[in-house]
CSV table of C-alpha atoms in Angstrom, one decimal:
chain,number,residue,atom,x,y,z
W,6,MET,CA,-22.7,-0.6,8.5
W,7,PRO,CA,-23.4,0.1,4.8
W,8,ARG,CA,-19.6,-0.3,3.5
W,9,ASP,CA,-18.2,2.3,0.9
W,10,PRO,CA,-18.6,1.4,-2.6
W,11,LEU,CA,-15.2,0.0,-4.1
W,12,ILE,CA,-14.5,0.7,-7.7
W,13,GLY,CA,-12.6,-2.1,-9.5
W,14,LEU,CA,-10.0,-1.5,-12.5
W,15,VAL,CA,-9.2,-4.2,-15.0
W,16,GLY,CA,-7.2,-4.4,-17.9
W,17,LYS,CA,-4.5,-6.3,-19.3
W,18,PRO,CA,-1.1,-5.1,-20.1
W,19,SER,CA,-0.2,-2.2,-21.8
W,20,SER,CA,-3.8,-1.3,-21.8
W,21,GLY,CA,-3.0,1.8,-20.0
W,22,LYS,CA,-4.8,0.6,-17.1
W,23,SER,CA,-1.7,2.0,-14.6
W,24,THR,CA,-1.8,5.6,-16.8
W,25,MET,CA,-5.7,5.3,-16.1
W,26,LEU,CA,-5.4,4.3,-12.2
W,27,ASN,CA,-2.9,7.0,-11.7
W,28,SER,CA,-4.7,10.0,-13.5
W,29,LEU,CA,-7.6,9.2,-11.4
W,30,THR,CA,-6.0,8.8,-8.2
W,31,ASP,CA,-3.6,12.0,-8.8
W,32,ALA,CA,-5.0,13.9,-5.5
W,33,SER,CA,-2.2,17.0,-5.9
W,34,SER,CA,-5.0,19.7,-6.3
W,35,LYS,CA,-7.6,17.7,-3.7
W,36,VAL,CA,-7.6,18.8,-0.1
W,37,GLY,CA,-7.3,16.3,2.8
W,38,LYS,CA,-4.8,13.1,3.3
W,39,PHE,CA,-6.4,10.4,0.9
W,40,THR,CA,-3.5,8.9,-1.1
W,41,THR,CA,-2.5,5.2,-1.3
W,42,ILE,CA,-3.9,2.8,0.9
W,43,ASP,CA,-2.0,0.1,-0.3
W,44,PRO,CA,-0.1,-1.3,-3.4
W,45,GLN,CA,-3.5,-2.4,-4.6
W,46,ARG,CA,-5.9,0.0,-3.4
W,47,ALA,CA,-5.8,3.8,-3.6
W,48,ILE,CA,-8.4,6.6,-3.7
W,49,GLY,CA,-9.7,8.1,-6.6
W,50,TYR,CA,-12.0,11.2,-7.0
W,51,LEU,CA,-15.3,10.9,-8.3
W,52,GLN,CA,-17.0,14.6,-9.8
W,53,VAL,CA,-20.6,15.0,-8.7
W,54,ASP,CA,-23.0,18.1,-8.3
W,55,CYS,CA,-22.6,19.9,-4.8
W,56,ALA,CA,-25.2,20.9,-2.8
W,57,CYS,CA,-23.8,24.1,-2.4
W,58,ILE,CA,-24.4,25.1,-5.9
W,59,ARG,CA,-28.3,25.3,-5.4
W,60,PHE,CA,-28.2,27.7,-2.7
W,61,GLY,CA,-25.7,29.8,-4.0
W,62,LYS,CA,-22.8,29.2,-1.4
W,63,SER,CA,-20.3,27.5,-4.0
W,64,ASP,CA,-17.9,30.5,-2.5
W,65,GLU,CA,-17.9,29.1,1.1
W,66,CYS,CA,-18.0,25.5,0.1
W,67,LYS,CA,-15.3,23.8,1.7
W,68,PRO,CA,-14.9,20.5,1.9
W,69,ASN,CA,-12.9,18.3,4.4
W,70,TYR,CA,-11.4,16.0,1.9
W,71,GLY,CA,-11.5,16.6,-2.0
W,72,SER,CA,-12.4,19.9,-3.6
W,73,CYS,CA,-15.3,22.1,-5.1
W,74,ASN,CA,-14.8,23.9,-7.7
W,75,SER,CA,-18.2,26.2,-8.8
W,76,GLY,CA,-20.5,23.4,-7.7
W,77,LYS,CA,-18.3,20.6,-9.2
W,78,ARG,CA,-17.2,18.3,-6.4
W,79,SER,CA,-14.2,16.1,-6.3
W,80,VAL,CA,-15.4,12.9,-3.4
W,81,PRO,CA,-13.1,10.4,-2.3
W,82,ILE,CA,-14.1,7.2,-3.8
W,83,GLU,CA,-11.8,3.5,-2.9
W,84,LEU,CA,-10.2,2.4,-6.0
W,85,LEU,CA,-8.8,-1.5,-6.6
W,86,ASP,CA,-6.4,-2.5,-8.8
W,87,VAL,CA,-7.2,-6.0,-10.3
W,88,ALA,CA,-4.2,-7.2,-11.4
W,89,GLY,CA,-3.2,-10.4,-13.5
W,90,LEU,CA,-6.3,-10.4,-16.6
W,91,VAL,CA,-4.8,-12.6,-19.0
W,92,PRO,CA,-7.2,-15.1,-20.8
W,93,GLY,CA,-7.5,-18.5,-19.4
W,94,ALA,CA,-7.7,-16.6,-15.5
W,95,HIS,CA,-10.5,-18.6,-14.8
W,96,ALA,CA,-8.4,-22.1,-14.9
W,97,GLY,CA,-5.4,-20.5,-12.9
W,98,ARG,CA,-3.3,-18.9,-15.9
W,99,GLY,CA,-0.9,-16.3,-14.7
W,100,LEU,CA,-2.6,-14.6,-11.7
W,101,GLY,CA,-5.7,-16.1,-12.3
W,102,ASN,CA,-6.6,-17.1,-8.7
W,103,LYS,CA,-5.4,-13.7,-7.3
W,104,PHE,CA,-7.4,-11.9,-10.0
W,105,LEU,CA,-10.4,-13.4,-9.5
W,106,ASP,CA,-10.2,-13.0,-5.5
W,107,ASP,CA,-9.7,-9.5,-6.0
W,108,LEU,CA,-12.3,-9.4,-8.4
W,109,ARG,CA,-15.1,-10.3,-6.2
W,110,HIS,CA,-14.5,-7.6,-3.8
W,111,ALA,CA,-15.4,-4.8,-6.7
W,112,ASP,CA,-19.0,-3.6,-6.4
W,113,ALA,CA,-18.8,-2.2,-10.2
W,114,LEU,CA,-15.7,-2.8,-12.8
W,115,VAL,CA,-14.2,-0.4,-15.1
W,116,HIS,CA,-12.4,-2.2,-17.6
W,117,VAL,CA,-9.8,-0.8,-19.7
W,118,VAL,CA,-9.6,-1.6,-23.4
W,119,ASP,CA,-6.2,-0.6,-25.5
W,120,VAL,CA,-9.2,0.6,-28.3
W,121,SER,CA,-6.0,1.5,-30.8
W,122,GLY,CA,-5.7,-2.3,-31.5
W,123,THR,CA,-1.9,-2.0,-30.9
W,124,THR,CA,-2.0,-5.2,-28.4
W,125,ASP,CA,-3.0,-8.4,-28.1
W,126,ALA,CA,-4.7,-10.2,-25.9
W,127,GLU,CA,-1.8,-10.6,-23.7
W,128,GLY,CA,-0.9,-7.3,-23.8
W,129,LYS,CA,2.0,-8.0,-26.6
W,130,ASN,CA,3.0,-5.7,-29.3
W,131,THR,CA,1.1,-6.0,-32.6
W,132,ARG,CA,-1.3,-4.6,-35.2
W,133,GLY,CA,-5.1,-4.9,-36.4
W,134,TYR,CA,-6.0,-6.7,-33.1
W,135,ASP,CA,-10.0,-6.7,-32.5
W,136,PRO,CA,-10.3,-5.2,-29.0
W,137,SER,CA,-13.9,-5.8,-29.1
W,138,GLN,CA,-12.4,-9.4,-27.9
W,139,ASP,CA,-11.2,-8.2,-25.2
W,140,ILE,CA,-14.5,-7.4,-23.9
W,141,ILE,CA,-16.5,-10.7,-24.7
W,142,TRP,CA,-13.3,-12.8,-23.1
W,143,LEU,CA,-13.3,-10.6,-19.7
W,144,ARG,CA,-16.9,-11.7,-19.1
W,145,GLY,CA,-16.0,-15.3,-20.1
W,146,GLU,CA,-13.5,-15.3,-17.6
W,147,ILE,CA,-15.9,-14.2,-14.9
W,148,VAL,CA,-19.0,-16.3,-15.8
W,149,GLN,CA,-17.1,-19.4,-16.1
W,150,TRP,CA,-15.0,-18.8,-12.6
W,151,ILE,CA,-18.7,-18.4,-10.9
W,152,GLN,CA,-20.2,-21.1,-13.4
W,153,GLY,CA,-17.4,-23.9,-12.9
W,154,ASN,CA,-17.5,-23.5,-9.3
W,155,LEU,CA,-21.6,-24.1,-9.2
W,156,ILE,CA,-21.8,-27.1,-11.5
W,157,GLU,CA,-18.6,-28.8,-9.5
W,158,LYS,CA,-21.0,-28.8,-6.6
W,159,TRP,CA,-24.5,-28.8,-8.0
W,160,GLY,CA,-25.6,-32.6,-7.2
W,161,SER,CA,-24.9,-31.6,-3.3
W,162,ILE,CA,-26.8,-28.0,-4.0
W,163,LYS,CA,-30.1,-29.9,-5.0
W,164,ARG,CA,-30.0,-32.2,-2.5
W,165,ARG,CA,-28.9,-29.6,0.1
W,166,HIS,CA,-32.1,-27.6,-1.6
W,167,VAL,CA,-34.7,-30.0,-1.3
W,168,ALA,CA,-34.2,-31.3,2.1
W,169,LEU,CA,-33.9,-28.0,3.4
W,170,LYS,CA,-37.3,-26.9,1.4
W,171,ALA,CA,-35.2,-23.5,1.0
W,172,SER,CA,-35.8,-21.0,-1.2
W,173,SER,CA,-34.1,-20.5,-4.9
W,174,VAL,CA,-32.9,-17.2,-3.2
W,175,ASP,CA,-31.3,-18.5,-0.1
W,176,THR,CA,-29.8,-21.5,-2.0
W,177,LEU,CA,-28.0,-19.2,-4.3
W,178,GLN,CA,-27.2,-16.3,-2.0
W,179,GLY,CA,-25.3,-19.6,0.1
W,180,GLN,CA,-23.3,-20.3,-3.2
W,181,PHE,CA,-22.8,-16.7,-4.1
W,182,SER,CA,-21.6,-14.9,-0.9
W,183,GLY,CA,-18.5,-15.7,-1.7
W,184,TYR,CA,-18.5,-13.6,-4.7
W,185,GLY,CA,-19.7,-10.3,-2.1
W,186,SER,CA,-23.6,-11.3,-3.1
W,187,ASN,CA,-26.6,-10.3,-0.8
W,188,GLN,CA,-30.2,-11.4,-0.8
W,189,ALA,CA,-31.5,-8.5,-2.6
W,190,MET,CA,-29.0,-9.4,-5.6
W,191,VAL,CA,-29.8,-12.7,-5.8
W,192,ALA,CA,-33.2,-11.8,-5.4
W,193,ARG,CA,-33.3,-9.1,-8.4
W,194,THR,CA,-31.5,-11.9,-10.5
W,195,LEU,CA,-33.8,-14.4,-10.3
W,196,ASP,CA,-37.0,-11.8,-10.5
W,197,LYS,CA,-35.6,-10.6,-14.5
W,198,LEU,CA,-35.3,-14.1,-15.0
W,199,GLN,CA,-39.0,-14.9,-14.3
W,200,LEU,CA,-38.0,-18.7,-13.9
W,201,LYS,CA,-40.6,-21.0,-13.6
W,202,THR,CA,-38.7,-24.5,-13.5
W,203,PRO,CA,-38.0,-25.3,-9.4
W,204,LEU,CA,-34.0,-24.9,-8.8
W,205,GLU,CA,-33.9,-28.8,-8.3
W,206,SER,CA,-34.8,-29.5,-11.9
W,207,TRP,CA,-32.6,-26.9,-13.6
W,208,ASP,CA,-30.7,-28.2,-16.4
W,209,GLN,CA,-27.1,-27.0,-17.9
W,210,GLU,CA,-28.9,-24.0,-20.1
W,211,THR,CA,-31.0,-22.9,-17.3
W,212,ILE,CA,-27.7,-22.7,-14.6
W,213,GLU,CA,-25.7,-20.7,-17.2
W,214,LYS,CA,-28.5,-18.2,-17.7
W,215,VAL,CA,-28.7,-17.3,-13.6
W,216,VAL,CA,-24.7,-17.4,-13.8
W,217,ASN,CA,-24.9,-14.6,-16.6
W,218,ALA,CA,-27.5,-12.7,-14.9
W,219,PHE,CA,-25.8,-12.6,-11.6
W,220,THR,CA,-22.5,-11.5,-13.3
W,221,ASP,CA,-24.6,-8.7,-14.8
W,222,GLU,CA,-26.2,-8.1,-11.5
W,223,LYS,CA,-22.8,-8.3,-9.4
W,224,PHE,CA,-20.2,-6.7,-11.8
W,225,PRO,CA,-21.7,-3.6,-13.5
W,226,THR,CA,-19.2,-2.7,-15.8
W,227,VAL,CA,-17.7,0.5,-17.7
W,228,CYS,CA,-15.4,-0.1,-20.7
W,229,ALA,CA,-13.0,2.6,-21.0
W,230,LEU,CA,-11.9,2.7,-24.2
W,231,ASN,CA,-8.6,4.0,-24.2
W,232,LYS,CA,-5.9,5.5,-26.6
W,233,ILE,CA,-8.8,7.4,-28.5
W,234,ASP,CA,-6.2,9.2,-30.2
W,235,HIS,CA,-4.6,6.4,-32.3
W,236,PRO,CA,-5.3,6.3,-36.1
W,237,ASP,CA,-6.9,2.7,-35.9
W,238,ALA,CA,-9.1,3.7,-33.0
W,239,ASP,CA,-12.3,4.9,-35.0
W,240,LYS,CA,-13.1,1.7,-36.5
W,241,ASN,CA,-12.7,-0.2,-33.4
W,242,ILE,CA,-14.8,2.2,-31.4
W,243,ALA,CA,-17.8,1.8,-33.9
W,244,LYS,CA,-17.2,-2.0,-33.6
W,245,ILE,CA,-18.0,-2.0,-30.0
W,246,ALA,CA,-20.3,0.7,-30.1
W,247,LYS,CA,-22.7,-1.8,-31.9
W,248,ARG,CA,-22.6,-4.0,-29.8
W,249,ARG,CA,-23.0,-2.7,-26.2
W,250,ASP,CA,-25.1,-0.4,-24.3
W,251,PRO,CA,-24.0,3.2,-24.8
W,252,ASN,CA,-24.1,3.9,-21.1
W,253,THR,CA,-21.4,1.5,-20.7
W,254,ILE,CA,-19.0,3.3,-22.5
W,255,VAL,CA,-16.5,6.2,-22.3
W,256,LEU,CA,-14.0,7.1,-25.0
W,257,THR,CA,-10.7,7.9,-22.5
W,258,SER,CA,-6.9,9.1,-23.4
W,259,ALA,CA,-5.7,8.4,-20.0
W,260,ILE,CA,-2.2,9.6,-21.2
W,261,SER,CA,-3.4,12.9,-22.3
W,262,GLU,CA,-5.3,13.9,-19.2
W,263,VAL,CA,-2.0,12.7,-17.1
W,264,PHE,CA,-0.3,15.1,-19.5
W,265,LEU,CA,-2.4,18.2,-19.1
W,266,ARG,CA,-2.6,17.4,-15.0
W,267,LYS,CA,1.4,17.6,-15.0
W,268,LEU,CA,1.4,20.9,-17.3
W,269,ALA,CA,-1.3,22.6,-15.0
W,270,LYS,CA,0.9,21.8,-11.9
W,271,GLN,CA,4.1,23.2,-13.6
W,272,GLY,CA,2.2,26.5,-14.4
W,273,TYR,CA,2.2,26.0,-18.2
W,274,VAL,CA,-1.5,25.5,-18.8
W,275,LYS,CA,-4.6,26.2,-17.0
W,276,TYR,CA,-6.7,23.0,-16.9
W,277,VAL,CA,-9.4,21.9,-14.8
W,278,GLU,CA,-9.6,18.1,-14.6
W,279,GLY,CA,-12.6,16.2,-16.8
W,280,SER,CA,-13.0,20.1,-19.0
W,281,ASP,CA,-13.1,20.4,-22.3
W,282,PHE,CA,-10.7,22.6,-23.3
W,283,VAL,CA,-7.1,23.5,-22.0
W,284,ASP,CA,-5.6,27.7,-21.9
W,285,THR,CA,-2.1,28.4,-22.5
W,286,ARG,CA,-0.5,31.5,-22.1
W,287,GLU,CA,-0.9,32.6,-25.6
W,288,ASP,CA,-4.4,31.6,-25.3
W,289,LEU,CA,-5.2,33.8,-21.9
W,290,ILE,CA,-3.1,37.2,-23.7
W,291,ALA,CA,-5.5,36.7,-26.9
W,292,ASP,CA,-8.7,36.9,-24.6
W,293,GLY,CA,-7.5,40.2,-22.8
W,294,ASP,CA,-5.5,39.1,-20.3
W,295,PRO,CA,-2.2,40.9,-20.5
W,296,ASP,CA,-0.4,38.8,-18.2
W,297,GLY,CA,-1.4,35.3,-19.7
W,298,GLY,CA,-2.5,34.2,-16.4
W,299,GLY,CA,0.8,34.4,-15.1
W,300,LEU,CA,1.6,30.8,-17.1
W,301,LYS,CA,4.9,29.9,-18.2
W,302,GLU,CA,5.7,30.2,-22.1
W,303,LEU,CA,5.8,26.5,-23.8
W,304,ASP,CA,8.6,25.9,-26.0
W,305,ASP,CA,8.2,24.7,-29.7
W,306,LYS,CA,7.5,21.2,-28.6
W,307,LEU,CA,5.2,21.6,-25.7
W,308,ARG,CA,2.9,23.8,-27.9
W,309,THR,CA,2.9,21.4,-30.6
W,310,ARG,CA,1.9,18.6,-28.2
W,311,VAL,CA,-0.3,20.6,-26.5
W,312,GLU,CA,-2.1,21.6,-29.7
W,313,ASN,CA,-2.2,18.2,-31.2
W,314,LEU,CA,-3.8,17.1,-27.9
W,315,LYS,CA,-6.5,19.7,-28.5
W,316,ASP,CA,-7.4,18.7,-32.1
W,317,MET,CA,-6.9,14.9,-31.4
W,318,VAL,CA,-8.7,14.6,-28.1
W,319,LEU,CA,-10.2,17.8,-26.8
W,320,TYR,CA,-12.1,19.4,-30.2
W,321,ARG,CA,-13.2,16.0,-31.1
W,322,PHE,CA,-14.3,14.1,-28.1
W,323,GLY,CA,-15.2,16.7,-25.5
W,324,ASN,CA,-12.8,15.6,-22.7
W,325,THR,CA,-9.9,13.1,-22.1
W,326,GLY,CA,-12.9,11.1,-20.6
W,327,VAL,CA,-11.1,10.3,-17.4
W,328,VAL,CA,-13.5,11.9,-14.8
W,329,GLN,CA,-16.2,10.6,-16.7
W,330,VAL,CA,-15.1,6.9,-16.0
W,331,LEU,CA,-15.9,7.0,-12.3
W,332,SER,CA,-18.7,9.3,-13.2
W,333,ARG,CA,-20.8,6.7,-15.2
W,334,ALA,CA,-19.6,3.7,-12.9
W,335,ALA,CA,-21.5,5.9,-9.9
W,336,GLN,CA,-24.2,6.1,-12.5
W,337,LEU,CA,-24.2,2.4,-12.7
W,338,LEU,CA,-24.2,1.9,-9.2
W,339,GLY,CA,-26.7,4.7,-8.4
W,340,LEU,CA,-24.9,6.4,-5.6
W,341,VAL,CA,-26.4,9.5,-4.6
W,342,PRO,CA,-24.1,11.9,-2.6
W,343,VAL,CA,-25.5,12.9,0.7
W,344,PHE,CA,-23.7,15.7,3.0
W,345,PRO,CA,-24.3,15.8,6.5
W,346,VAL,CA,-24.4,19.0,8.6
W,347,ARG,CA,-24.6,20.1,12.0
W,348,ASN,CA,-27.0,23.3,10.9
W,349,VAL,CA,-29.7,22.7,8.4
W,350,ASN,CA,-30.1,26.2,7.7
W,351,THR,CA,-26.6,27.9,7.9
W,352,PHE,CA,-25.2,24.2,6.5
W,353,SER,CA,-22.1,24.5,8.3
W,354,SER,CA,-20.5,21.5,10.4
W,355,GLY,CA,-20.6,23.1,13.8
W,356,ALA,CA,-20.4,26.5,15.9
W,357,ASN,CA,-16.6,27.1,15.1
W,358,SER,CA,-16.6,25.7,11.9
W,359,THR,CA,-15.9,27.6,8.8
W,360,GLY,CA,-17.4,27.0,5.4
W,361,VAL,CA,-20.5,25.2,4.4
W,362,PHE,CA,-21.0,21.2,3.1
W,363,ARG,CA,-18.0,20.1,4.8
W,364,ASP,CA,-18.3,16.5,4.3
W,365,CYS,CA,-20.1,14.3,1.9
W,366,VAL,CA,-21.1,10.6,1.5
W,367,LEU,CA,-21.9,8.4,-1.1
W,368,ILE,CA,-24.8,6.2,-0.2
W,369,SER,CA,-26.4,3.5,-2.7
W,370,LYS,CA,-29.4,3.7,-4.6
W,371,ASN,CA,-32.5,3.2,-2.7
W,372,SER,CA,-31.3,3.5,0.4
W,373,THR,CA,-33.2,4.9,3.3
W,374,VAL,CA,-32.7,8.4,5.9
W,375,LYS,CA,-31.6,5.5,8.7
W,376,ASP,CA,-28.7,3.8,6.4
W,377,VAL,CA,-27.3,7.4,6.2
W,378,ALA,CA,-27.3,7.8,9.8
W,379,ARG,CA,-25.9,4.0,10.2
W,380,LYS,CA,-23.2,4.9,7.9
W,381,VAL,CA,-22.7,8.2,9.8
W,382,MET,CA,-23.1,8.1,12.8
W,383,GLY,CA,-22.3,4.2,13.4
W,384,ASP,CA,-24.8,3.1,16.2
W,385,VAL,CA,-25.0,5.5,18.5
W,386,THR,CA,-28.5,6.2,19.0
W,387,ILE,CA,-30.4,9.1,17.2
W,388,ALA,CA,-33.4,11.3,18.4
W,389,TYR,CA,-34.7,12.4,15.2
W,390,ILE,CA,-33.3,13.4,11.8
W,391,GLU,CA,-34.1,17.0,10.2
W,392,GLY,CA,-33.6,18.0,6.4
W,393,VAL,CA,-33.1,21.7,5.2
W,394,GLY,CA,-34.9,24.3,7.4
W,395,GLY,CA,-35.4,22.0,9.7
W,396,THR,CA,-37.7,19.5,8.6
W,397,ARG,CA,-38.2,16.1,10.3
W,398,VAL,CA,-37.4,13.7,7.9
W,399,ALA,CA,-38.8,9.9,8.6
W,400,GLU,CA,-36.1,7.1,9.0
W,401,THR,CA,-37.6,4.9,6.3
W,402,ASP,CA,-37.7,8.0,3.8
W,403,ILE,CA,-35.5,7.0,0.5
W,404,VAL,CA,-32.5,9.1,-0.2
W,405,GLU,CA,-32.5,10.7,-3.8
W,406,VAL,CA,-30.4,13.5,-5.4
W,407,GLY,CA,-32.4,16.8,-4.2
W,408,LYS,CA,-34.5,15.1,-1.5
W,409,ASN,CA,-33.1,14.2,1.6
W,410,ASP,CA,-30.0,14.3,0.8
W,411,ILE,CA,-28.8,17.4,3.1
W,412,LEU,CA,-29.3,15.9,6.9
W,413,THR,CA,-28.5,16.7,10.2
W,414,PHE,CA,-28.6,13.6,13.1
W,415,LYS,CA,-29.8,14.9,16.8
W,416,VAL,CA,-28.1,12.2,19.0
W,417,GLY,CA,-30.3,11.3,22.0
W,418,LYS,CA,-33.3,9.2,23.5
W,419,VAL,CA,-36.2,9.4,21.4
């Protein structure tokens, strides 16, 4: 059955990766039982547009897991903390072998980069370090790891390929399956390259092109440029932005997000994770609420920190970027939220169920209705499937946002 997507977090020591992970997995305000899975895996929350807003039912939306705030739904998604990132990992340096072994399980990566330039390649304190080098050598480690394994066996790979009269896709899938690939992924890699030369005649340059293209396909990466409130961050951000696709960059201040959520939990501020503003008691009183929203009074030290955070992060960049990191990773993967219901007219989960759109699952792009059925219902026999209003939908129909993304499955023989 289709498995749930897995997002891997990578970053050198002192990059802020642990803080980022803590902010992504803070489930204190969420409904449900998802917390830490094991020391390396945890549940984060991806913010998506909930179906409830389309039908004016946001007040009735009660997710079984996660939460929904005015149509912004937090959906559980699995995260993997990939430890051991240091230069030379592909050669076994540090925790290199474990790092790369863990990495292969991820569907997408979030690379937390210390954009302040105050830590060197190994996470030691310095000044003036170029953080763009971290992005270059992470990709280099992955490419060298895959390429080294491939070239080491290339002679026998070619002989077997010719003997079996196999296709290039089948031969490469046999080598890349250990990195979590599938036939479709390998086929897309080769389609992009449009190679005319048969596999048995590939030279070193062609192998490098294939490995680079496969790395792009298997490990789509979001660069979370962290510590954006540092004075040296601007020049480093500008340098990185010139070299990378803007859709793969998110500006973040993980420590600011953690700080704001802590204050909100303690009753000092009003803050919704990922939003572009934070309200203090004084702000709410100034807006006409004499009780200040019931918030506690900030002392001078906390007030100064909040005002500095507003100026240096929220006003300048619009938000802390933490929520946007997972959203961007989901965009790279093309994840589609689907809402299984029992009743496609009321959107409830059953006769005795309260609330609407109780469940939400994440499906890969280009998935069919049948793929959703297998993910939600397993191997039970489905008689037919209905969409909004009771309209029958075909198993082969593609699921997209706003199209075939609200479904009910009728169990039984056809």
